[in-house]
PDB file of C-alpha atoms in Angstrom:
ATOM      1  CA  MET U  25     149.415 -18.687-175.443  1.00 76.00           C
ATOM      2  CA  PRO U  26     149.734 -20.301-178.934  1.00 91.00           C
ATOM      3  CA  VAL U  27     147.262 -19.885-181.669  1.00 95.00           C
ATOM      4  CA  TRP U  28     145.954 -23.085-183.307  1.00 97.00           C
ATOM      5  CA  ILE U  29     146.053 -22.441-187.114  1.00 97.00           C
ATOM      6  CA  THR U  30     143.414 -24.877-188.567  1.00 97.00           C
ATOM      7  CA  ARG U  31     143.612 -24.182-192.296  1.00 93.00           C
ATOM      8  CA  ALA U  32     144.995 -26.579-194.810  1.00 91.00           C
ATOM      9  CA  ALA U  33     148.574 -27.083-195.894  1.00 88.00           C
ATOM     10  CA  PRO U  34     150.649 -25.307-197.318  1.00 82.00           C
ATOM     11  CA  ASP U  35     148.827 -22.154-196.665  1.00 84.00           C
ATOM     12  CA  ASN U  36     148.934 -22.875-192.653  1.00 90.00           C
ATOM     13  CA  LEU U  37     152.673 -22.462-192.835  1.00 89.00           C
ATOM     14  CA  ALA U  38     152.276 -19.031-194.377  1.00 86.00           C
ATOM     15  CA  THR U  39     149.776 -18.016-191.763  1.00 92.00           C
ATOM     16  CA  ALA U  40     152.375 -19.291-188.994  1.00 94.00           C
ATOM     17  CA  ARG U  41     154.998 -17.118-190.465  1.00 91.00           C
ATOM     18  CA  ARG U  42     152.902 -14.144-190.375  1.00 90.00           C
ATOM     19  CA  LEU U  43     152.060 -14.606-186.883  1.00 93.00           C
ATOM     20  CA  ARG U  44     155.675 -15.188-186.017  1.00 92.00           C
ATOM     21  CA  GLN U  45     156.519 -11.863-187.518  1.00 91.00           C
ATOM     22  CA  ARG U  46     153.909 -10.390-185.202  1.00 89.00           C
ATOM     23  CA  GLY U  47     155.814 -12.112-182.222  1.00 89.00           C
ATOM     24  CA  TYR U  48     153.208 -14.817-181.605  1.00 90.00           C
ATOM     25  CA  GLY U  49     153.519 -18.558-181.204  1.00 92.00           C
ATOM     26  CA  SER U  50     151.325 -21.063-183.283  1.00 94.00           C
ATOM     27  CA  VAL U  51     150.342 -24.608-183.450  1.00 95.00           C
ATOM     28  CA  VAL U  52     149.936 -25.844-187.131  1.00 96.00           C
ATOM     29  CA  VAL U  53     147.564 -28.791-187.067  1.00 95.00           C
ATOM     30  CA  PRO U  54     145.243 -28.676-190.219  1.00 96.00           C
ATOM     31  CA  VAL U  55     141.581 -29.836-189.794  1.00 96.00           C
ATOM     32  CA  LEU U  56     141.204 -29.769-193.545  1.00 93.00           C
ATOM     33  CA  THR U  57     142.762 -31.021-196.699  1.00 94.00           C
ATOM     34  CA  THR U  58     142.104 -30.197-200.482  1.00 94.00           C
ATOM     35  CA  ARG U  59     140.646 -32.553-203.155  1.00 94.00           C
ATOM     36  CA  ALA U  60     140.752 -31.955-206.867  1.00 95.00           C
ATOM     37  CA  ILE U  61     137.590 -31.461-208.840  1.00 95.00           C
ATOM     38  CA  ASP U  62     137.579 -33.069-212.357  1.00 93.00           C
ATOM     39  CA  HIS U  63     137.255 -30.098-214.707  1.00 92.00           C
ATOM     40  CA  ALA U  64     137.620 -29.777-218.452  1.00 88.00           C
ATOM     41  CA  PRO U  65     140.580 -27.801-219.891  1.00 86.00           C
ATOM     42  CA  VAL U  66     139.998 -24.374-220.946  1.00 89.00           C
ATOM     43  CA  ASP U  67     139.160 -23.908-224.569  1.00 86.00           C
ATOM     44  CA  GLY U  68     141.082 -21.392-226.466  1.00 87.00           C
ATOM     45  CA  ARG U  69     143.560 -18.750-225.069  1.00 89.00           C
ATOM     46  CA  PRO U  70     142.390 -16.467-222.244  1.00 93.00           C
ATOM     47  CA  ASP U  71     143.473 -12.919-221.925  1.00 95.00           C
ATOM     48  CA  ALA U  72     144.381 -13.351-218.271  1.00 96.00           C
ATOM     49  CA  ILE U  73     144.381 -16.090-215.545  1.00 96.00           C
ATOM     50  CA  VAL U  74     143.539 -15.518-211.930  1.00 96.00           C
ATOM     51  CA  PHE U  75     144.425 -17.817-208.938  1.00 95.00           C
ATOM     52  CA  THR U  76     142.535 -17.388-205.708  1.00 90.00           C
ATOM     53  CA  SER U  77     145.027 -19.624-203.900  1.00 89.00           C
ATOM     54  CA  ALA U  78     148.035 -22.060-204.128  1.00 91.00           C
ATOM     55  CA  HIS U  79     145.443 -25.057-203.970  1.00 93.00           C
ATOM     56  CA  ALA U  80     143.983 -23.597-207.080  1.00 95.00           C
ATOM     57  CA  VAL U  81     147.328 -23.662-208.732  1.00 95.00           C
ATOM     58  CA  ARG U  82     148.082 -27.224-207.571  1.00 94.00           C
ATOM     59  CA  HIS U  83     144.802 -28.648-208.750  1.00 95.00           C
ATOM     60  CA  HIS U  84     144.082 -26.866-212.111  1.00 95.00           C
ATOM     61  CA  ARG U  85     144.684 -28.306-215.532  1.00 91.00           C
ATOM     62  CA  ARG U  86     147.028 -25.837-217.225  1.00 88.00           C
ATOM     63  CA  PRO U  87     145.624 -24.374-220.337  1.00 86.00           C
ATOM     64  CA  ALA U  88     147.619 -24.092-223.711  1.00 79.00           C
ATOM     65  CA  VAL U  89     149.088 -20.654-223.087  1.00 77.00           C
ATOM     66  CA  ASN U  90     152.424 -19.004-223.672  1.00 74.00           C
ATOM     67  CA  ASP U  91     154.635 -16.997-221.076  1.00 74.00           C
ATOM     68  CA  THR U  92     153.099 -13.646-222.247  1.00 81.00           C
ATOM     69  CA  VAL U  93     149.596 -14.337-220.740  1.00 90.00           C
ATOM     70  CA  PRO U  94     149.415 -12.313-217.479  1.00 94.00           C
ATOM     71  CA  VAL U  95     148.785 -14.402-214.281  1.00 96.00           C
ATOM     72  CA  PHE U  96     147.362 -12.707-211.254  1.00 95.00           C
ATOM     73  CA  ALA U  97     147.731 -14.384-207.781  1.00 94.00           C
ATOM     74  CA  ALA U  98     145.850 -13.598-204.665  1.00 86.00           C
ATOM     75  CA  SER U  99     148.939 -13.668-202.391  1.00 83.00           C
ATOM     76  CA  GLU U 100     152.718 -14.057-202.526  1.00 84.00           C
ATOM     77  CA  ALA U 101     152.389 -17.775-201.739  1.00 83.00           C
ATOM     78  CA  THR U 102     150.069 -18.273-204.548  1.00 89.00           C
ATOM     79  CA  ALA U 103     152.312 -16.234-206.931  1.00 92.00           C
ATOM     80  CA  ARG U 104     155.278 -18.622-206.059  1.00 91.00           C
ATOM     81  CA  ALA U 105     152.951 -21.655-206.615  1.00 93.00           C
ATOM     82  CA  ALA U 106     152.143 -20.236-210.108  1.00 94.00           C
ATOM     83  CA  GLN U 107     155.883 -19.799-210.909  1.00 94.00           C
ATOM     84  CA  GLY U 108     156.517 -23.302-209.730  1.00 93.00           C
ATOM     85  CA  ALA U 109     153.819 -24.383-212.141  1.00 92.00           C
ATOM     86  CA  GLY U 110     155.666 -22.821-215.048  1.00 91.00           C
ATOM     87  CA  TYR U 111     154.083 -19.416-215.499  1.00 93.00           C
ATOM     88  CA  ALA U 112     156.313 -16.445-215.922  1.00 92.00           C
ATOM     89  CA  ASN U 113     154.292 -13.237-216.265  1.00 94.00           C
ATOM     90  CA  ILE U 114     152.817 -13.232-212.628  1.00 96.00           C
ATOM     91  CA  THR U 115     151.518 -10.433-210.421  1.00 95.00           C
ATOM     92  CA  SER U 116     150.594 -10.788-206.873  1.00 92.00           C
ATOM     93  CA  THR U 117     147.918  -8.412-205.666  1.00 86.00           C
ATOM     94  CA  GLY U 118     148.325  -9.331-202.004  1.00 79.00           C
ATOM     95  CA  GLY U 119     144.562 -10.389-201.433  1.00 75.00           C
ATOM     96  CA  ASP U 120     143.249  -6.820-202.445  1.00 82.00           C
ATOM     97  CA  GLU U 121     140.504  -7.443-204.786  1.00 84.00           C
ATOM     98  CA  GLN U 122     140.023  -3.825-205.690  1.00 87.00           C
ATOM     99  CA  ILE U 123     143.711  -3.641-206.972  1.00 90.00           C
ATOM    100  CA  LEU U 124     143.083  -7.006-208.802  1.00 91.00           C
ATOM    101  CA  SER U 125     139.888  -5.791-210.601  1.00 92.00           C
ATOM    102  CA  GLY U 126     141.476  -2.524-211.327  1.00 93.00           C
ATOM    103  CA  LEU U 127     144.492  -3.835-212.917  1.00 93.00           C
ATOM    104  CA  LEU U 128     142.561  -6.321-214.974  1.00 94.00           C
ATOM    105  CA  ALA U 129     140.194  -3.639-216.196  1.00 94.00           C
ATOM    106  CA  HIS U 130     143.320  -1.417-217.146  1.00 94.00           C
ATOM    107  CA  ILE U 131     145.363  -3.827-219.119  1.00 93.00           C
ATOM    108  CA  LEU U 132     142.649  -5.818-220.825  1.00 95.00           C
ATOM    109  CA  PRO U 133     140.451  -4.572-223.591  1.00 94.00           C
ATOM    110  CA  PRO U 134     136.684  -4.513-223.194  1.00 94.00           C
ATOM    111  CA  GLY U 135     135.265  -8.065-223.352  1.00 95.00           C
ATOM    112  CA  GLY U 136     138.714  -9.490-222.443  1.00 96.00           C
ATOM    113  CA  ARG U 137     138.485 -13.057-221.255  1.00 96.00           C
ATOM    114  CA  ILE U 138     139.700 -14.031-217.810  1.00 96.00           C
ATOM    115  CA  VAL U 139     139.880 -17.613-216.360  1.00 95.00           C
ATOM    116  CA  GLU U 140     139.511 -17.561-212.555  1.00 95.00           C
ATOM    117  CA  TYR U 141     140.659 -20.910-210.903  1.00 95.00           C
ATOM    118  CA  CYS U 142     139.144 -21.339-207.458  1.00 93.00           C
ATOM    119  CA  ALA U 143     137.509 -23.574-204.913  1.00 92.00           C
ATOM    120  CA  ARG U 144     134.117 -24.891-205.333  1.00 90.00           C
ATOM    121  CA  ARG U 145     132.777 -22.639-202.512  1.00 83.00           C
ATOM    122  CA  THR U 146     134.511 -19.501-203.585  1.00 83.00           C
ATOM    123  CA  SER U 147     132.378 -16.352-203.603  1.00 78.00           C
ATOM    124  CA  PRO U 148     131.455 -15.152-207.026  1.00 83.00           C
ATOM    125  CA  ARG U 149     132.122 -11.526-205.927  1.00 83.00           C
ATOM    126  CA  LEU U 150     135.076 -11.005-208.018  1.00 87.00           C
ATOM    127  CA  SER U 151     133.597 -12.494-211.013  1.00 89.00           C
ATOM    128  CA  ARG U 152     130.534 -10.159-210.808  1.00 90.00           C
ATOM    129  CA  THR U 153     132.746  -7.109-210.296  1.00 92.00           C
ATOM    130  CA  LEU U 154     134.873  -8.052-213.327  1.00 93.00           C
ATOM    131  CA  SER U 155     131.758  -8.717-215.362  1.00 93.00           C
ATOM    132  CA  GLY U 156     130.504  -5.229-214.259  1.00 94.00           C
ATOM    133  CA  LEU U 157     133.587  -3.761-215.662  1.00 94.00           C
ATOM    134  CA  GLY U 158     132.886  -5.358-219.036  1.00 95.00           C
ATOM    135  CA  LEU U 159     135.216  -8.377-218.867  1.00 96.00           C
ATOM    136  CA  SER U 160     134.317 -11.876-219.568  1.00 96.00           C
ATOM    137  CA  VAL U 161     135.021 -14.184-216.549  1.00 95.00           C
ATOM    138  CA  ASP U 162     134.932 -18.081-216.580  1.00 93.00           C
ATOM    139  CA  HIS U 163     134.669 -18.908-212.866  1.00 91.00           C
ATOM    140  CA  LEU U 164     136.290 -22.530-212.828  1.00 94.00           C
ATOM    141  CA  ALA U 165     136.194 -24.492-209.537  1.00 95.00           C
ATOM    142  CA  VAL U 166     139.199 -26.869-209.465  1.00 96.00           C
ATOM    143  CA  TYR U 167     139.223 -28.188-205.759  1.00 96.00           C
ATOM    144  CA  GLU U 168     137.208 -28.463-202.660  1.00 93.00           C
ATOM    145  CA  SER U 169     138.121 -28.468-198.888  1.00 90.00           C
ATOM    146  CA  VAL U 170     137.338 -31.581-196.948  1.00 91.00           C
ATOM    147  CA  ALA U 171     137.432 -32.260-193.305  1.00 91.00           C
ATOM    148  CA  LEU U 172     140.123 -34.654-192.066  1.00 91.00           C
ATOM    149  CA  ASP U 173     139.316 -37.290-189.315  1.00 82.00           C
ATOM    150  CA  GLY U 174     139.338 -35.187-186.147  1.00 74.00           C
ATOM    151  CA  SER U 175     139.708 -37.980-183.502  1.00 73.00           C
ATOM    152  CA  GLU U 176     143.204 -37.307-182.837  1.00 86.00           C
ATOM    153  CA  ILE U 177     143.618 -33.663-184.161  1.00 92.00           C
ATOM    154  CA  GLY U 178     142.037 -32.011-181.075  1.00 89.00           C
ATOM    155  CA  ASP U 179     144.269 -33.955-178.740  1.00 89.00           C
ATOM    156  CA  THR U 180     147.422 -32.955-180.708  1.00 90.00           C
ATOM    157  CA  ALA U 181     146.667 -29.326-180.679  1.00 92.00           C
ATOM    158  CA  PHE U 182     145.118 -28.944-177.400  1.00 92.00           C
ATOM    159  CA  SER U 183     148.164 -30.686-175.649  1.00 91.00           C
ATOM    160  CA  THR U 184     150.294 -27.623-176.460  1.00 90.00           C
ATOM    161  CA  GLY U 185     147.958 -25.350-174.479  1.00 91.00           C
ATOM    162  CA  VAL U 186     146.137 -23.516-177.309  1.00 92.00           C
ATOM    163  CA  GLY U 187     144.422 -20.344-176.106  1.00 89.00           C
ATOM    164  CA  GLY U 188     142.794 -19.406-179.234  1.00 95.00           C
ATOM    165  CA  ILE U 189     141.889 -20.787-182.754  1.00 97.00           C
ATOM    166  CA  MET U 190     142.082 -19.329-186.148  1.00 98.00           C
ATOM    167  CA  VAL U 191     139.329 -20.334-188.660  1.00 97.00           C
ATOM    168  CA  HIS U 192     139.558 -19.651-192.250  1.00 94.00           C
ATOM    169  CA  SER U 193     136.452 -21.238-193.861  1.00 91.00           C
ATOM    170  CA  CYS U 194     132.889 -22.701-193.134  1.00 92.00           C
ATOM    171  CA  VAL U 195     134.200 -26.049-193.691  1.00 92.00           C
ATOM    172  CA  GLY U 196     136.951 -25.559-191.202  1.00 94.00           C
ATOM    173  CA  ALA U 197     134.755 -24.070-188.880  1.00 96.00           C
ATOM    174  CA  ARG U 198     132.343 -27.202-188.798  1.00 95.00           C
ATOM    175  CA  ALA U 199     135.374 -29.393-188.249  1.00 95.00           C
ATOM    176  CA  VAL U 200     136.715 -27.366-185.347  1.00 96.00           C
ATOM    177  CA  ARG U 201     133.380 -27.260-183.778  1.00 96.00           C
ATOM    178  CA  ARG U 202     133.074 -31.230-183.787  1.00 95.00           C
ATOM    179  CA  ILE U 203     136.504 -31.470-182.202  1.00 95.00           C
ATOM    180  CA  ILE U 204     135.750 -28.850-179.439  1.00 95.00           C
ATOM    181  CA  GLU U 205     132.474 -30.744-178.718  1.00 94.00           C
ATOM    182  CA  ARG U 206     134.478 -33.842-178.247  1.00 92.00           C
ATOM    183  CA  ASN U 207     137.277 -32.247-176.254  1.00 90.00           C
ATOM    184  CA  GLY U 208     135.348 -29.495-174.127  1.00 91.00           C
ATOM    185  CA  TRP U 209     138.016 -26.854-174.885  1.00 94.00           C
ATOM    186  CA  ARG U 210     137.187 -23.450-173.921  1.00 93.00           C
ATOM    187  CA  GLY U 211     138.866 -20.203-175.323  1.00 94.00           C
ATOM    188  CA  ARG U 212     138.563 -17.588-178.068  1.00 95.00           C
ATOM    189  CA  ILE U 213     137.792 -18.419-181.777  1.00 97.00           C
ATOM    190  CA  TRP U 214     138.765 -15.844-184.621  1.00 97.00           C
ATOM    191  CA  CYS U 215     136.783 -16.321-187.777  1.00 97.00           C
ATOM    192  CA  ILE U 216     137.261 -14.887-191.194  1.00 94.00           C
ATOM    193  CA  SER U 217     133.799 -14.283-191.856  1.00 92.00           C
ATOM    194  CA  LEU U 218     130.185 -14.194-189.993  1.00 94.00           C
ATOM    195  CA  ALA U 219     129.374 -17.265-192.094  1.00 93.00           C
ATOM    196  CA  SER U 220     132.205 -19.218-190.469  1.00 95.00           C
ATOM    197  CA  ALA U 221     131.299 -17.761-187.038  1.00 96.00           C
ATOM    198  CA  ALA U 222     127.785 -18.937-187.425  1.00 96.00           C
ATOM    199  CA  GLN U 223     129.033 -22.431-187.384  1.00 96.00           C
ATOM    200  CA  PHE U 224     129.804 -21.993-183.615  1.00 97.00           C
ATOM    201  CA  ALA U 225     126.321 -20.744-182.682  1.00 94.00           C
ATOM    202  CA  GLY U 226     125.180 -22.178-179.323  1.00 94.00           C
ATOM    203  CA  LEU U 227     128.434 -23.583-178.404  1.00 95.00           C
ATOM    204  CA  ASP U 228     129.229 -22.963-174.802  1.00 93.00           C
ATOM    205  CA  GLY U 229     132.428 -21.614-173.361  1.00 93.00           C
ATOM    206  CA  VAL U 230     133.878 -20.006-176.488  1.00 94.00           C
ATOM    207  CA  ALA U 231     134.256 -16.346-177.222  1.00 95.00           C
ATOM    208  CA  LEU U 232     133.903 -15.487-181.035  1.00 96.00           C
ATOM    209  CA  SER U 233     135.370 -12.593-182.864  1.00 96.00           C
ATOM    210  CA  CYS U 234     135.169 -11.980-186.543  1.00 96.00           C
ATOM    211  CA  ALA U 235     137.457 -10.127-189.076  1.00 95.00           C
ATOM    212  CA  ALA U 236     136.292  -6.824-190.340  1.00 92.00           C
ATOM    213  CA  GLU U 237     136.449  -8.127-193.837  1.00 87.00           C
ATOM    214  CA  PRO U 238     136.921 -11.678-195.095  1.00 84.00           C
ATOM    215  CA  THR U 239     140.687 -11.731-195.905  1.00 83.00           C
ATOM    216  CA  GLU U 240     143.571 -13.135-193.959  1.00 86.00           C
ATOM    217  CA  ALA U 241     145.188  -9.777-193.313  1.00 87.00           C
ATOM    218  CA  ALA U 242     141.973  -8.649-191.516  1.00 90.00           C
ATOM    219  CA  LEU U 243     141.843 -11.822-189.645  1.00 94.00           C
ATOM    220  CA  LEU U 244     145.601 -11.407-188.519  1.00 94.00           C
ATOM    221  CA  ALA U 245     144.887  -7.811-187.640  1.00 93.00           C
ATOM    222  CA  LEU U 246     142.090  -9.045-185.351  1.00 95.00           C
ATOM    223  CA  VAL U 247     144.177 -11.513-183.535  1.00 94.00           C
ATOM    224  CA  GLU U 248     146.984  -9.002-182.985  1.00 91.00           C
ATOM    225  CA  ARG U 249     144.430  -6.393-181.623  1.00 91.00           C
ATOM    226  CA  GLU U 250     142.837  -8.815-179.200  1.00 89.00           C
ATOM    227  CA  VAL U 251     145.875 -10.943-177.990  1.00 79.00           C
ATOM    228  CA  LEU U 252     149.115  -9.239-178.421  1.00 54.00           C
ATOM    229  CA  PRO U 253     149.966  -6.645-175.798  1.00 49.00           C
ATOM    230  CA  THR U 254     149.875  -3.066-177.135  1.00 38.00           C
ATOM    231  CA  ARG U 255     153.326  -1.682-177.269  1.00 37.00           C
ATOM    232  CA  TRP U 256     152.209   1.992-176.625  1.00 33.00           C
ATOM    233  CA  ALA U 257     149.917   2.550-173.713  1.00 34.00           C
ATOM    234  CA  SER U 258     148.307   5.679-175.477  1.00 36.00           C
ATOM    235  CA  LEU U 259     146.944   3.452-178.020  1.00 34.00           C
ATOM    236  CA  ALA U 260     145.514   0.674-175.647  1.00 33.00           C
ATOM    237  CA  ARG U 261     142.096   2.197-175.506  1.00 35.00           C
ATOM    238  CA  LEU U 262     141.944   2.643-179.410  1.00 34.00           C
ATOM    239  CA  ASP U 263     142.871  -1.007-179.786  1.00 35.00           C
ATOM    240  CA  ARG U 264     140.197  -2.283-177.570  1.00 36.00           C
ATOM    241  CA  ALA U 265     137.500   0.104-179.013  1.00 35.00           C
ATOM    242  CA  PRO U 266     136.675  -1.780-182.285  1.00 37.00           C
ATOM    243  CA  LEU U 267     135.916  -5.135-180.421  1.00 36.00           C
ATOM    244  CA  ARG U 268     132.323  -6.015-180.824  1.00 39.00           C
ATOM    245  CA  PRO U 269     130.457  -9.318-180.203  1.00 44.00           C
ATOM    246  CA  VAL U 270     129.610 -11.347-183.141  1.00 51.00           C
ATOM    247  CA  PRO U 271     125.885 -11.362-183.799  1.00 51.00           C
ATOM    248  CA  LEU U 272     124.703 -14.802-184.737  1.00 53.00           C
ATOM    249  CA  PRO U 273     121.368 -15.874-185.950  1.00 46.00           C
ATOM    250  CA  ALA U 274     119.393 -18.221-183.840  1.00 46.00           C
ATOM    251  CA  ARG U 275     118.964 -20.640-186.765  1.00 43.00           C
ATOM    252  CA  GLY U 276     119.825 -20.842-190.551  1.00 47.00           C
ATOM    253  CA  PRO U 277     122.849 -19.398-192.258  1.00 44.00           C
ATOM    254  CA  ALA U 278     124.398 -16.205-191.493  1.00 42.00           C
ATOM    255  CA  ARG U 279     123.884 -13.283-193.623  1.00 41.00           C
ATOM    256  CA  ARG U 280     126.625 -10.818-194.519  1.00 40.00           C
ATOM    257  CA  ARG U 281     127.257  -7.794-196.493  1.00 38.00           C
ATOM    258  CA  ARG U 282     130.566  -9.114-198.013  1.00 40.00           C
ATOM    259  CA  PRO U 283     130.734 -12.628-198.937  1.00 35.00           C
ATOM    260  CA  ALA U 284     133.930 -14.228-198.156  1.00 37.00           C
ATOM    261  CA  ARG U 285     136.797 -15.322-200.417  1.00 43.00           C
ATOM    262  CA  ASP U 286     139.495 -17.398-198.827  1.00 43.00           C
ATOM    263  CA  ASP U 287     141.573 -20.131-200.140  1.00 45.00           C
ATOM    264  CA  ASP U 288     140.049 -22.806-198.157  1.00 49.00           C
ATOM    265  CA  ASP U 289     136.305 -22.229-198.458  1.00 46.00           C
ATOM    266  CA  ASP U 290     135.263 -18.757-197.883  1.00 49.00           C
ATOM    267  CA  GLY U 291     137.462 -17.066-200.228  1.00 46.00           C
ATOM    268  CA  PRO U 292     141.069 -14.649-200.390  1.00 43.00           C
ATOM    269  CA  PRO U 293     141.667 -14.864-201.165  1.00 40.00           C
ATOM    270  CA  PRO U 294     142.865 -17.937-199.756  1.00 41.00           C
ATOM    271  CA  ALA U 295     143.039 -21.576-198.156  1.00 40.00           C
ATOM    272  CA  ALA U 296     142.556 -24.621-196.690  1.00 43.00           C
TER     273      ALA U 296
END
C-alpha cells in the first residue's frame, strides 16, 4: 500500500527517500508549490543565519556576509541547499530545535543577532525561544505555500492504489480535503499537527492520526508504527499502545500545546 506524499518539491523527494529506507513505497504528487515573498535585504551583518527549509534558501535574498558567518539548517536537505547557495560554514541540526537554540546560545554573545529565513506561516516559537535566551532575532518570511490546481492531482495519485496520505501543513491539508471530496477516496491520513488534522473535521470515511510533535521525524515514526509490520512480535502490543484518535473541535481552528514548524506551512522544520 503506497503512501501519498503531498508536500511541495523538492522536499517531497527527501520524504520519499526516508520512507523507502523504512521499506515502504510512496507516490510523490505534490498538492502545493512555493512562491517567493518580496522582502528587503538584511541590513548589516548578522551573527548567524537560520534556514527553516530548502524553500527558504531558494527564495531568500542573500545578505552581504562572508564565509565565516555560521549558518544553521533545519535538515540535511536544507544544509545542502545552503551549500549550493554559496554558504560555507553550515551546521544541520536535524530538525531538533532544542539543539539549534542551545548551539546558538552557546556560540553567540548576549544580544547576538540572528536572521531566521522562513515561510509566511512558520511558527514564531523558535524566535521566542531565542529571544528568551537573550538573542536578537529577525523573523523574516521569504516564501509562502500555495495550492496547485487539484483537478488532475487526485486522479494521478489515487490511480496507484494509495492507502494513506501524509500531510505536512495546513495549506496542504485544505488542498487534500478538496481533492478527497471530489474523488471520494477513503483511507488513513497522517498529519504533522493538530492544526493540519483539524482541516479534515467532518470528512466521512477517513481515519486521522497526528504526529506526537510537529516534525517530519515524528510524522514518519507515526506512519511506521501504524502501517509497517512489526518485526518482533513482542513489540507489537507496545507499537499499538500509543495510537489514539485525534480530537478535533466542532468548529473553529484547532488549539495545541506546541505550534508546528514545518517547511511547507506548519513549520521544521520543513516543507512544501
